Amino acid sequence: MTDTAHVDTASVELDFEAHRRELTAYCYRMLGSAFEADDAVQETLVRAWRNFDRFEGRSSVRSWLYKIASNVCFDQLRGRQRRAMPIDVMAMGRADGPVEARLPESNWIGPIPDQRVVASDADPAEQAVARESVRLAFVAALQQLPPRQRAVLILREVLKWRAQEVAELLDTTVVSVNSALQRARATLAERDVDAAGDPEPLDREQEELLARYVDAFERFDIEELVTLLRDDATMSMPRYPLWLRGPDALRTWLLGNGSGCRGSRVAPLQANGRPAFAQWRPGEREGTYDAWAIHVLELSDTQIAGIDFFVDPELFPLFGVPVHLEA
């Protein structure tokens, strides 16, 4: 290989890698799983590299990568059960009822760290849109759409591509794109979910609310904890098939089936454009703590409107936090 060829190869690799974060965000919205999104992006880059000699430059490298990523996602979604949140697929549970067995990870939408999908050097307005478009409610709504409608809505409403560009990417017509977008919008309207909300930075009161949440949880002061919740706040626990509503239900759960969380340690994260926390429960050996759950909170003014406890220690490496802690 000549030096020139080596330079060209390195240039192509850098060009591909420059799009990894936005492709990850796209694939996550399509698939509802950070793990599957990573796999899809890797497959996209492999296919692009193998077929780069066929790239004729009639579109940008970015458009070409999105075309490949869309096809990879369509392949993964073919014949597969849709991922969901517990509230989407089952009746509200009983806080004092028996705990059913955990279901496979593939049943559920999973969280994703902000740093994997939001560019820290992007314009603040772009960052806000990126965070809103990976929030759990929006990603859950997307999973209700057929794959091609899903792609059209993301490309048109989130990424702001023109209808002609989307038609070329999906090998279809502008009329078909506009029709798919109209149907997708109608489905999201039924669920009262927008493609992009109007996010605001956390204010001081909300920062204090989060500090009180951590303090109450670590002290296992349940009476203090439930005062932070809105009356209609929801709680879910994927991979367990369970969701609850209201402060009383959370109190009952944590003092009963959830009492193993007493003595936990908590650390702040950012996931799905929302405040999040890693939780380690006390381990078998005194002074040790084991990974238990990732909490993703939805705030409403100065109260908590929802908490999704993702009970899956395999998520911890994804967020760059340890699986075990020593006192």
XYZ file of N, CA and C in Angstrom, residues 35-291:
771
model
N -27.611 -0.923 23.347
C -26.766 -2.031 22.909
C -26.988 -2.321 21.424
N -28.244 -2.376 21.003
C -28.542 -2.644 19.602
C -28.118 -1.477 18.724
N -28.228 -0.261 19.245
C -27.783 0.896 18.472
C -26.285 0.827 18.208
N -25.507 0.464 19.226
C -24.060 0.328 19.038
C -23.746 -0.728 17.986
N -24.453 -1.864 18.065
C -24.243 -2.934 17.081
C -24.611 -2.468 15.677
N -25.722 -1.723 15.570
C -26.180 -1.255 14.264
C -25.190 -0.266 13.659
N -24.645 0.622 14.475
C -23.677 1.590 13.968
C -22.401 0.884 13.528
N -21.967 -0.085 14.314
C -20.770 -0.823 13.926
C -20.985 -1.548 12.598
N -22.156 -2.161 12.439
C -22.468 -2.848 11.183
C -22.555 -1.846 10.032
N -23.092 -0.662 10.306
C -23.170 0.384 9.285
C -21.776 0.762 8.790
N -20.856 0.971 9.721
C -19.506 1.383 9.343
C -18.765 0.266 8.618
N -19.017 -0.979 9.023
C -18.392 -2.115 8.319
C -18.901 -2.199 6.886
N -20.218 -2.083 6.710
C -20.781 -2.127 5.360
C -20.278 -0.961 4.518
N -20.188 0.208 5.129
C -19.715 1.378 4.390
C -18.274 1.173 3.937
N -17.460 0.640 4.831
C -16.056 0.424 4.480
C -15.920 -0.603 3.363
N -16.696 -1.678 3.454
C -16.612 -2.739 2.441
C -17.076 -2.252 1.076
N -17.979 -1.296 1.061
C -18.588 -0.863 -0.196
C -18.169 0.539 -0.616
N -17.120 1.049 0.011
C -16.739 2.428 -0.275
C -16.325 2.614 -1.734
N -15.795 1.571 -2.354
C -15.393 1.702 -3.752
C -16.594 1.894 -4.682
N -17.818 1.585 -4.168
C -19.026 1.787 -4.967
C -19.670 3.147 -4.708
N -19.158 3.864 -3.728
C -19.713 5.187 -3.421
C -19.308 6.150 -4.527
N -20.292 6.666 -5.226
C -20.020 7.467 -6.417
C -20.110 8.969 -6.157
N -20.359 9.343 -4.897
C -20.360 10.758 -4.583
C -21.585 11.516 -5.039
N -22.661 10.771 -5.393
C -23.878 11.468 -5.816
C -24.630 12.053 -4.618
N -24.263 11.624 -3.420
C -24.779 12.225 -2.185
C -23.589 12.430 -1.258
N -23.813 13.072 -0.132
C -22.727 13.243 0.833
C -22.457 11.923 1.536
N -21.269 11.795 2.118
C -20.949 10.600 2.909
C -21.961 10.450 4.034
N -22.357 11.569 4.643
C -23.337 11.520 5.738
C -24.654 10.904 5.278
N -25.179 11.361 4.161
C -26.437 10.809 3.641
C -26.293 9.329 3.332
N -25.154 8.965 2.759
C -24.904 7.571 2.414
C -24.866 6.700 3.670
N -24.229 7.186 4.733
C -24.179 6.433 5.983
C -25.572 6.278 6.593
N -26.378 7.325 6.531
C -27.750 7.225 7.046
C -28.563 6.213 6.237
N -28.334 6.146 4.956
C -29.036 5.160 4.114
C -28.672 3.736 4.550
N -27.376 3.523 4.766
C -26.933 2.196 5.220
C -27.486 1.905 6.614
N -27.420 2.883 7.515
C -27.921 2.681 8.881
C -29.411 2.365 8.876
N -30.167 3.030 8.013
C -31.607 2.750 7.932
C -31.842 1.306 7.531
N -31.098 0.838 6.538
C -31.267 -0.545 6.090
C -30.848 -1.549 7.161
N -29.789 -1.224 7.896
C -29.369 -2.097 8.999
C -30.489 -2.183 10.041
N -31.082 -1.045 10.389
C -32.175 -1.031 11.375
C -33.388 -1.788 10.853
N -33.726 -1.596 9.585
C -34.865 -2.336 9.017
C -34.616 -3.841 9.113
N -33.387 -4.255 8.845
C -33.056 -5.687 8.951
C -33.240 -6.183 10.383
N -32.781 -5.387 11.359
C -32.886 -5.808 12.755
C -34.336 -5.857 13.232
N -35.163 -4.956 12.709
C -36.553 -4.862 13.169
C -37.474 -5.863 12.486
N -37.029 -6.462 11.420
C -37.893 -7.358 10.651
C -38.326 -8.570 11.482
N -39.644 -8.716 11.649
C -40.197 -9.872 12.347
C -39.954 -9.889 13.839
N -39.552 -8.759 14.407
C -39.186 -8.725 15.824
C -40.284 -8.073 16.658
N -40.420 -8.537 17.881
C -41.350 -7.907 18.818
C -40.893 -6.492 19.122
N -41.869 -5.578 19.215
C -41.537 -4.197 19.523
C -41.103 -4.064 20.976
N -40.062 -3.264 21.203
C -39.690 -2.915 22.569
C -40.705 -1.927 23.121
N -40.851 -1.907 24.434
C -41.845 -1.035 25.061
C -41.421 -0.738 26.488
N -42.144 0.183 27.121
C -42.064 0.399 28.555
C -43.233 -0.355 29.197
N -43.101 -0.760 30.466
C -44.185 -1.524 31.098
C -45.552 -0.849 30.995
N -45.600 0.471 31.112
C -46.881 1.175 31.075
C -47.573 1.028 29.725
N -46.810 0.695 28.677
C -47.373 0.566 27.335
C -48.020 -0.785 27.087
N -47.667 -1.790 27.863
C -48.077 -3.149 27.486
C -48.786 -3.922 28.592
N -49.011 -3.310 29.743
C -49.657 -4.049 30.821
C -50.413 -3.113 31.744
N -51.356 -3.712 32.480
C -52.137 -2.941 33.442
C -51.255 -2.567 34.633
N -51.666 -1.525 35.336
C -50.919 -1.098 36.518
C -50.879 -2.238 37.533
N -49.723 -2.417 38.167
C -49.562 -3.495 39.119
C -49.970 -3.095 40.526
N -49.796 -4.031 41.445
C -50.058 -3.786 42.870
C -48.733 -3.680 43.604
N -48.592 -2.617 44.365
C -47.343 -2.389 45.081
C -47.069 -3.465 46.113
N -48.125 -4.077 46.627
C -47.948 -5.121 47.643
C -48.139 -6.516 47.065
N -48.157 -6.625 45.733
C -48.368 -7.924 45.096
C -47.072 -8.700 44.939
N -47.167 -9.929 44.437
C -45.968 -10.744 44.209
C -45.115 -10.157 43.095
N -43.838 -10.401 43.158
C -42.902 -9.903 42.147
C -42.736 -10.970 41.071
N -43.137 -10.628 39.859
C -42.988 -11.574 38.758
C -41.533 -11.630 38.290
N -41.194 -12.702 37.596
C -39.826 -12.891 37.121
C -39.452 -11.820 36.098
N -38.176 -11.485 36.070
C -37.692 -10.519 35.084
C -37.844 -11.096 33.679
N -38.184 -10.251 32.730
C -38.300 -10.639 31.330
C -36.999 -10.315 30.603
N -36.779 -10.903 29.431
C -35.540 -10.623 28.693
C -35.379 -9.144 28.374
N -34.130 -8.723 28.294
C -33.837 -7.319 27.990
C -34.477 -6.894 26.675
N -34.622 -7.820 25.741
C -35.157 -7.489 24.420
C -36.617 -7.066 24.448
N -37.309 -7.273 25.575
C -38.697 -6.823 25.691
C -38.813 -5.322 25.888
N -37.770 -4.726 26.443
C -37.913 -3.379 26.981
C -37.074 -2.345 26.248
N -37.562 -1.116 26.244
C -36.729 0.019 25.866
C -35.701 0.212 26.974
N -34.484 0.504 26.594
C -33.434 0.713 27.589
C -32.941 2.142 27.572
N -32.263 2.569 28.626
C -31.722 3.933 28.688
C -30.439 4.057 27.876
N -30.072 5.286 27.583
C -28.812 5.536 26.881
C -28.144 6.757 27.502
N -26.827 6.721 27.722
C -26.127 7.882 28.281
C -26.171 9.066 27.313
N -26.356 10.259 27.848
C -26.394 11.453 27.005
C -25.132 11.601 26.164
N -23.975 11.264 26.729
C -22.735 11.513 26.008
C -22.617 10.678 24.740
N -23.412 9.623 24.627
C -23.363 8.804 23.406
C -24.211 9.366 22.276
N -25.098 10.303 22.605
C -26.033 10.791 21.589
C -26.114 12.309 21.510
N -25.481 13.014 22.430
C -25.524 14.476 22.452
C -24.091 14.999 22.386
N -23.798 15.765 21.355
C -22.450 16.310 21.186
C -22.238 17.469 22.152
N -21.199 17.387 22.958
C -20.940 18.423 23.964
C -20.524 19.747 23.335
N -20.020 19.703 22.090
C -19.576 20.931 21.429
C -20.614 21.462 20.453
N -21.823 20.896 20.462
C -22.861 21.356 19.551
C -23.503 22.640 20.055
N -24.197 23.312 19.169
C -24.950 24.502 19.542
C -25.958 24.134 20.632
N -26.156 25.007 21.650
C -27.095 24.689 22.737
C -28.488 24.299 22.247
N -28.968 24.955 21.202
C -30.297 24.611 20.668
C -30.289 23.201 20.088
N -29.203 22.818 19.406
C -29.089 21.473 18.846
C -29.004 20.438 19.969
N -28.275 20.768 21.030
C -28.194 19.857 22.171
C -29.567 19.637 22.788
N -30.339 20.713 22.905
C -31.668 20.602 23.504
C -32.564 19.692 22.681
N -32.536 19.851 21.356
C -33.347 18.996 20.478
C -32.885 17.551 20.589
N -31.570 17.344 20.626
C -31.044 15.974 20.723
C -31.509 15.304 22.010
N -31.478 16.033 23.128
C -31.899 15.459 24.405
C -33.397 15.144 24.396
N -34.196 16.063 23.871
C -35.637 15.842 23.853
C -36.017 14.653 22.972
N -35.278 14.459 21.888
C -35.650 13.417 20.932
C -35.150 12.036 21.319
N -34.467 11.913 22.475
C -34.128 10.587 22.998
C -34.797 10.344 24.345
N -35.707 11.236 24.759
C -36.390 11.008 26.025
C -37.233 9.744 25.906
N -37.420 9.066 27.005
C -38.027 7.737 26.989
C -39.435 7.749 26.403
N -40.241 8.760 26.736
C -41.609 8.802 26.235
C -41.635 8.882 24.712
N -40.708 9.660 24.139
C -40.673 9.795 22.687
C -40.176 8.517 22.024
N -39.126 7.919 22.574
C -38.595 6.676 22.003
C -39.640 5.562 22.101
N -40.386 5.521 23.216
C -41.446 4.522 23.363
C -42.539 4.733 22.328
N -42.880 5.992 22.061
C -43.901 6.271 21.053
C -43.425 5.858 19.665
N -42.146 6.084 19.385
C -41.611 5.705 18.085
C -41.749 4.209 17.823
N -41.616 3.404 18.881
C -41.673 1.955 18.692
C -43.060 1.480 18.255
N -44.072 2.333 18.390
C -45.421 1.982 17.957
C -45.591 2.162 16.446
N -44.630 2.797 15.803
C -44.716 3.058 14.367
C -44.069 1.923 13.573
N -44.591 1.618 12.385
C -43.872 0.709 11.488
C -42.480 1.280 11.194
N -41.498 0.423 10.931
C -40.121 0.903 10.790
C -39.923 2.040 9.799
N -40.555 1.986 8.634
C -40.330 3.047 7.648
C -40.976 4.364 8.082
N -42.149 4.302 8.719
C -42.732 5.520 9.286
C -41.822 6.096 10.363
N -41.255 5.209 11.155
C -40.338 5.614 12.218
C -39.165 6.392 11.627
N -38.567 5.830 10.566
C -37.427 6.487 9.934
C -37.823 7.834 9.345
N -38.974 7.877 8.686
C -39.425 9.127 8.071
C -39.619 10.200 9.129
N -40.274 9.855 10.230
C -40.537 10.858 11.255
C -39.246 11.370 11.875
N -38.300 10.474 12.145
C -37.025 10.912 12.732
C -36.274 11.821 11.765
N -36.205 11.409 10.506
C -35.447 12.179 9.531
C -36.084 13.537 9.250
N -37.412 13.575 9.176
C -38.089 14.829 8.845
C -38.270 15.737 10.067
N -38.728 15.182 11.185
C -39.105 16.016 12.321
C -37.949 16.305 13.267
N -37.066 15.332 13.444
C -35.947 15.512 14.385
C -34.722 16.071 13.669
N -34.333 15.423 12.574
C -33.117 15.822 11.868
C -33.362 16.902 10.820
N -34.636 17.181 10.535
C -35.026 18.279 9.647
C -34.529 18.089 8.207
N -34.528 16.847 7.736
C -34.204 16.599 6.339
C -35.391 17.006 5.475
N -35.110 17.403 4.236
C -36.176 17.715 3.287
C -36.820 16.434 2.787
N -38.077 16.548 2.387
C -38.815 15.368 1.921
C -38.093 14.691 0.755
N -37.519 15.482 -0.154
C -36.815 14.909 -1.298
C -35.601 14.109 -0.842
N -34.877 14.620 0.160
C -33.716 13.900 0.681
C -34.120 12.576 1.300
N -35.219 12.578 2.066
C -35.693 11.341 2.698
C -36.157 10.355 1.641
N -36.825 10.845 0.606
C -37.284 9.968 -0.474
C -36.098 9.283 -1.154
N -35.027 10.052 -1.385
C -33.842 9.454 -2.005
C -33.186 8.442 -1.087
N -33.141 8.749 0.191
C -32.516 7.833 1.148
C -33.277 6.518 1.228
N -34.609 6.588 1.211
C -35.438 5.394 1.391
C -35.877 4.779 0.063
N -35.349 5.302 -1.047
C -35.704 4.791 -2.380
C -37.214 4.783 -2.596
N -37.839 5.926 -2.341
C -39.274 6.036 -2.509
C -39.591 7.419 -3.077
N -40.857 7.815 -3.046
C -41.270 9.088 -3.617
C -41.563 10.103 -2.523
N -41.572 11.360 -2.900
C -41.915 12.421 -1.957
C -43.346 12.239 -1.465
N -44.238 11.823 -2.353
C -45.634 11.582 -1.954
C -45.697 10.521 -0.866
N -44.940 9.449 -1.019
C -44.923 8.379 -0.015
C -44.340 8.866 1.301
N -43.296 9.677 1.213
C -42.682 10.229 2.434
C -43.682 11.099 3.176
N -44.358 11.988 2.473
C -45.323 12.884 3.114
C -46.488 12.111 3.707
N -46.927 11.052 3.026
C -48.014 10.225 3.548
C -47.583 9.499 4.813
N -46.368 8.943 4.806
C -45.854 8.240 5.987
C -45.701 9.200 7.157
N -45.237 10.417 6.884
C -45.066 11.408 7.940
C -46.412 11.788 8.544
N -47.425 11.943 7.725
C -48.756 12.302 8.220
C -49.301 11.212 9.137
N -49.139 9.946 8.747
C -49.629 8.839 9.581
C -48.840 8.751 10.885
N -47.531 8.961 10.802
C -46.697 8.909 12.012
C -47.067 10.023 12.983
N -47.291 11.219 12.455
C -47.696 12.332 13.314
C -49.019 12.034 14.015
N -49.945 11.418 13.290
C -51.251 11.100 13.881
C -51.100 10.120 15.036
N -50.223 9.136 14.875
C -50.000 8.163 15.947
C -49.396 8.831 17.173
N -48.419 9.705 16.968
C -47.810 10.399 18.104
C -48.793 11.342 18.775
N -49.674 11.955 17.982
C -50.672 12.854 18.558
C -51.613 12.101 19.481
N -51.946 10.856 19.129
C -52.816 10.038 19.974
C -52.157 9.760 21.314
N -50.844 9.692 21.324
C -50.093 9.427 22.554
C -49.661 10.713 23.252
N -50.030 11.854 22.668
C -49.714 13.162 23.246
C -48.207 13.321 23.439
N -47.452 12.945 22.398
C -45.993 13.065 22.425
C -45.556 13.832 21.194
N -44.717 14.837 21.383
C -44.170 15.624 20.277
C -42.793 15.108 19.902
N -42.411 15.376 18.650
C -41.082 14.979 18.197
C -39.995 15.721 18.955
N -40.259 16.939 19.343
C -39.281 17.715 20.123
C -40.032 18.700 20.984
N -39.799 18.626 22.273
C -40.471 19.538 23.186
C -39.702 20.850 23.304
N -39.953 21.548 24.358
C -39.293 22.834 24.593
C -38.557 22.753 25.923
N -37.395 22.074 25.942
C -36.694 21.829 27.198
C -36.103 23.091 27.797
N -36.027 23.105 29.088
C -35.397 24.212 29.801
C -34.297 23.647 30.692
N -33.206 24.376 30.866
C -32.176 23.915 31.807
C -32.771 23.799 33.211
N -32.213 22.904 34.000
C -32.681 22.766 35.373
C -32.453 24.068 36.130
N -33.477 24.508 36.846
C -33.297 25.704 37.663
C -32.850 25.297 39.069
N -32.638 26.283 39.923
C -32.096 25.992 41.253
C -33.037 25.114 42.068
N -34.340 25.367 41.955
C -35.302 24.555 42.707
C -35.264 23.094 42.268
N -35.103 22.870 40.969
C -35.028 21.494 40.481
C -33.723 20.829 40.893
N -32.647 21.588 40.902
C -31.378 21.040 41.392
C -31.519 20.638 42.863
N -32.196 21.472 43.644
C -32.426 21.143 45.059
C -33.320 19.915 45.187
N -34.305 19.797 44.299
C -35.180 18.623 44.302
C -34.374 17.340 44.092
N -33.444 17.369 43.154
C -32.617 16.197 42.887
C -31.714 15.874 44.073
N -31.172 16.905 44.705
C -30.333 16.686 45.887
C -31.152 16.053 47.007
N -32.377 16.496 47.179
C -33.256 15.910 48.201
C -33.595 14.465 47.857
N -33.749 14.175 46.582
C -34.032 12.798 46.149
C -32.884 11.870 46.536
N -31.664 12.284 46.229
C -30.492 11.468 46.555
C -30.378 11.279 48.064
N -30.526 12.361 48.803
C -30.395 12.298 50.256
C -31.451 11.373 50.859
N -32.706 11.530 50.432
C -33.782 10.696 50.979
C -33.602 9.238 50.591
N -33.156 8.989 49.356
C -32.995 7.598 48.918
C -31.871 6.915 49.683
N -30.740 7.604 49.838
C -29.610 6.977 50.530
C -29.905 6.774 52.012
N -30.652 7.685 52.610
C -31.043 7.508 54.017
C -32.251 6.577 54.134
N -32.841 6.243 53.017
C -34.047 5.421 52.938
C -35.169 6.033 53.787
N -35.263 7.353 53.653
C -36.325 8.106 54.308
C -37.507 8.159 53.340
N -38.352 7.144 53.413
C -39.419 6.990 52.427
C -40.458 8.100 52.554
N -40.734 8.536 53.769
C -41.720 9.603 53.936
C -41.243 10.894 53.267
N -39.969 11.188 53.369
C -39.415 12.356 52.682
C -39.421 12.131 51.166
N -39.056 10.923 50.749
C -38.956 10.626 49.322
C -40.294 10.821 48.608
N -41.372 10.322 49.190
C -42.658 10.384 48.486
C -43.225 11.806 48.439
N -42.737 12.690 49.309
C -43.208 14.077 49.231
C -42.682 14.777 47.985
N -41.674 14.203 47.367
C -41.080 14.815 46.180
C -41.848 14.471 44.907
N -42.789 13.525 45.006
C -43.502 13.035 43.837
C -44.810 13.781 43.601
N -45.141 13.949 42.347
C -46.452 14.457 41.984
C -47.494 13.392 42.309
N -48.729 13.809 42.538
C -49.769 12.856 42.934
C -49.989 11.766 41.894
N -49.771 12.081 40.614
C -49.991 11.093 39.557
C -48.684 10.534 39.001
N -47.610 10.678 39.752
C -46.306 10.200 39.293
C -46.334 8.694 39.057
N -45.603 8.260 38.025
C -45.524 6.830 37.723
C -44.131 6.305 38.051
N -44.087 4.997 38.319
C -42.834 4.309 38.585
C -42.847 3.005 37.811
N -41.766 2.686 37.110
C -41.660 1.392 36.440
C -40.315 0.775 36.764
N -40.191 -0.547 36.512
C -38.972 -1.265 36.903
C -38.519 -2.269 35.851
N -38.409 -1.876 34.576
C -37.897 -2.867 33.616
C -36.471 -3.285 34.014
N -36.124 -4.567 34.049
C -36.751 -5.615 33.286
C -37.896 -6.333 34.005
N -38.321 -5.900 35.150
C -39.507 -6.481 35.771
C -40.767 -5.939 35.082
N -41.774 -6.793 34.866
C -43.026 -6.348 34.244
C -43.920 -5.683 35.277
N -43.629 -4.424 35.583
C -44.340 -3.747 36.664
C -44.316 -2.243 36.459
N -45.455 -1.614 36.695
C -45.480 -0.166 36.844
C -46.549 0.204 37.856
N -46.320 1.324 38.553
C -47.199 1.778 39.623
C -47.474 3.267 39.435
N -48.483 3.763 40.169
C -48.798 5.188 40.086
C -49.048 5.749 41.482
N -48.454 6.908 41.755
C -48.749 7.650 42.965
C -47.767 7.425 44.099
N -47.614 8.431 44.973
C -46.681 8.343 46.104
C -46.991 7.174 47.042
N -48.271 6.895 47.285
C -48.613 5.808 48.209
C -48.111 4.465 47.687
N -48.220 4.267 46.379
C -47.753 3.008 45.790
C -46.241 2.880 45.924
N -45.517 3.979 45.699
C -44.064 3.914 45.839
C -43.681 3.645 47.291
N -44.388 4.270 48.230
C -44.118 4.016 49.645
C -44.299 2.535 49.964
N -45.438 1.977 49.539
C -45.732 0.564 49.812
C -44.674 -0.338 49.210
N -44.260 -0.032 47.989
C -43.275 -0.860 47.311
C -41.937 -0.835 48.046
N -41.444 0.358 48.347
C -40.120 0.470 48.944
C -40.070 -0.077 50.362
N -41.176 -0.019 51.082
C -41.199 -0.586 52.434
C -41.489 -2.076 52.426
N -41.852 -2.609 51.257
C -42.148 -4.030 51.140
C -41.159 -4.725 50.218
N -41.599 -4.992 48.974
C -40.753 -5.714 48.028
C -39.445 -5.005 47.726
N -39.450 -3.674 47.820
C -38.246 -2.918 47.485
C -37.350 -2.599 48.658
N -37.599 -3.237 49.803
C -36.833 -2.892 51.008
C -35.362 -3.270 50.904
N -35.014 -4.107 49.924
C -33.604 -4.444 49.720
C -32.776 -3.258 49.273
N -33.434 -2.158 48.910
C -32.710 -0.943 48.509
C -32.214 -0.134 49.704
N -32.627 -0.520 50.910
C -32.157 0.195 52.099
C -30.631 0.130 52.170
N -30.015 1.280 52.434
C -28.557 1.341 52.540
C -27.832 1.483 51.218
N -28.562 1.791 50.138
C -27.945 1.918 48.819
C -27.073 3.159 48.714
N -26.205 3.141 47.705
C -25.422 4.310 47.323
C -25.899 4.756 45.938
N -25.867 6.076 45.708
C -26.410 6.651 44.483
C -25.423 7.664 43.914
N -25.270 7.678 42.578
C -24.386 8.653 41.919
C -25.101 9.244 40.713
N -24.903 10.549 40.448
C -25.631 11.198 39.349
C -25.107 10.817 37.971
N -26.028 10.769 37.017
C -25.736 10.516 35.610
C -26.620 11.431 34.775
N -26.468 11.335 33.453
C -27.405 11.951 32.515
C -27.803 10.878 31.512
N -29.107 10.628 31.391
C -29.592 9.602 30.474
C -30.860 10.084 29.792
N -30.945 9.836 28.495
C -32.155 10.171 27.734
C -32.573 11.626 27.913
N -31.577 12.496 28.026
C -31.862 13.911 28.161
C -32.465 14.299 29.489
N -32.363 13.433 30.470
C -33.002 13.653 31.758
C -32.017 13.389 32.903
N -32.299 13.919 34.102
C -31.466 13.559 35.256
C -31.576 12.061 35.520
N -30.472 11.453 35.857
C -30.463 10.012 36.104
C -29.464 9.706 37.219
N -29.565 8.496 37.761
C -28.687 8.085 38.858
C -28.374 6.605 38.729
N -27.159 6.254 39.098
C -26.788 4.853 39.255
C -26.998 4.474 40.709
N -27.547 3.287 40.939
C -27.800 2.818 42.306
C -27.096 1.488 42.539
N -26.340 1.431 43.637
C -25.707 0.193 44.076
C -26.354 -0.237 45.390
N -26.796 -1.471 45.468
C -27.353 -1.993 46.722
C -26.247 -2.645 47.555
N -26.457 -2.736 48.866
C -25.449 -3.380 49.717
C -25.145 -4.798 49.239
N -23.837 -5.124 49.196
C -23.425 -6.449 48.765
C -23.437 -7.449 49.907
N -23.084 -8.683 49.607
C -23.073 -9.737 50.619
C -21.975 -9.492 51.640
N -20.866 -8.916 51.212
C -19.762 -8.626 52.128
C -19.913 -7.208 52.659
N -19.781 -7.044 53.938
C -19.964 -5.739 54.571
C -19.042 -4.694 53.950
N -19.606 -3.533 53.696
C -18.825 -2.446 53.128
C -18.710 -2.483 51.619
N -19.422 -3.426 50.964
C -19.410 -3.493 49.502
C -20.805 -3.213 48.969
N -20.850 -2.784 47.719
C -22.118 -2.451 47.070
C -22.091 -2.971 45.642
N -23.219 -3.532 45.215
C -23.316 -4.125 43.884
C -24.290 -3.345 43.011
N -23.953 -3.253 41.732
C -24.808 -2.550 40.775
C -26.216 -3.118 40.816
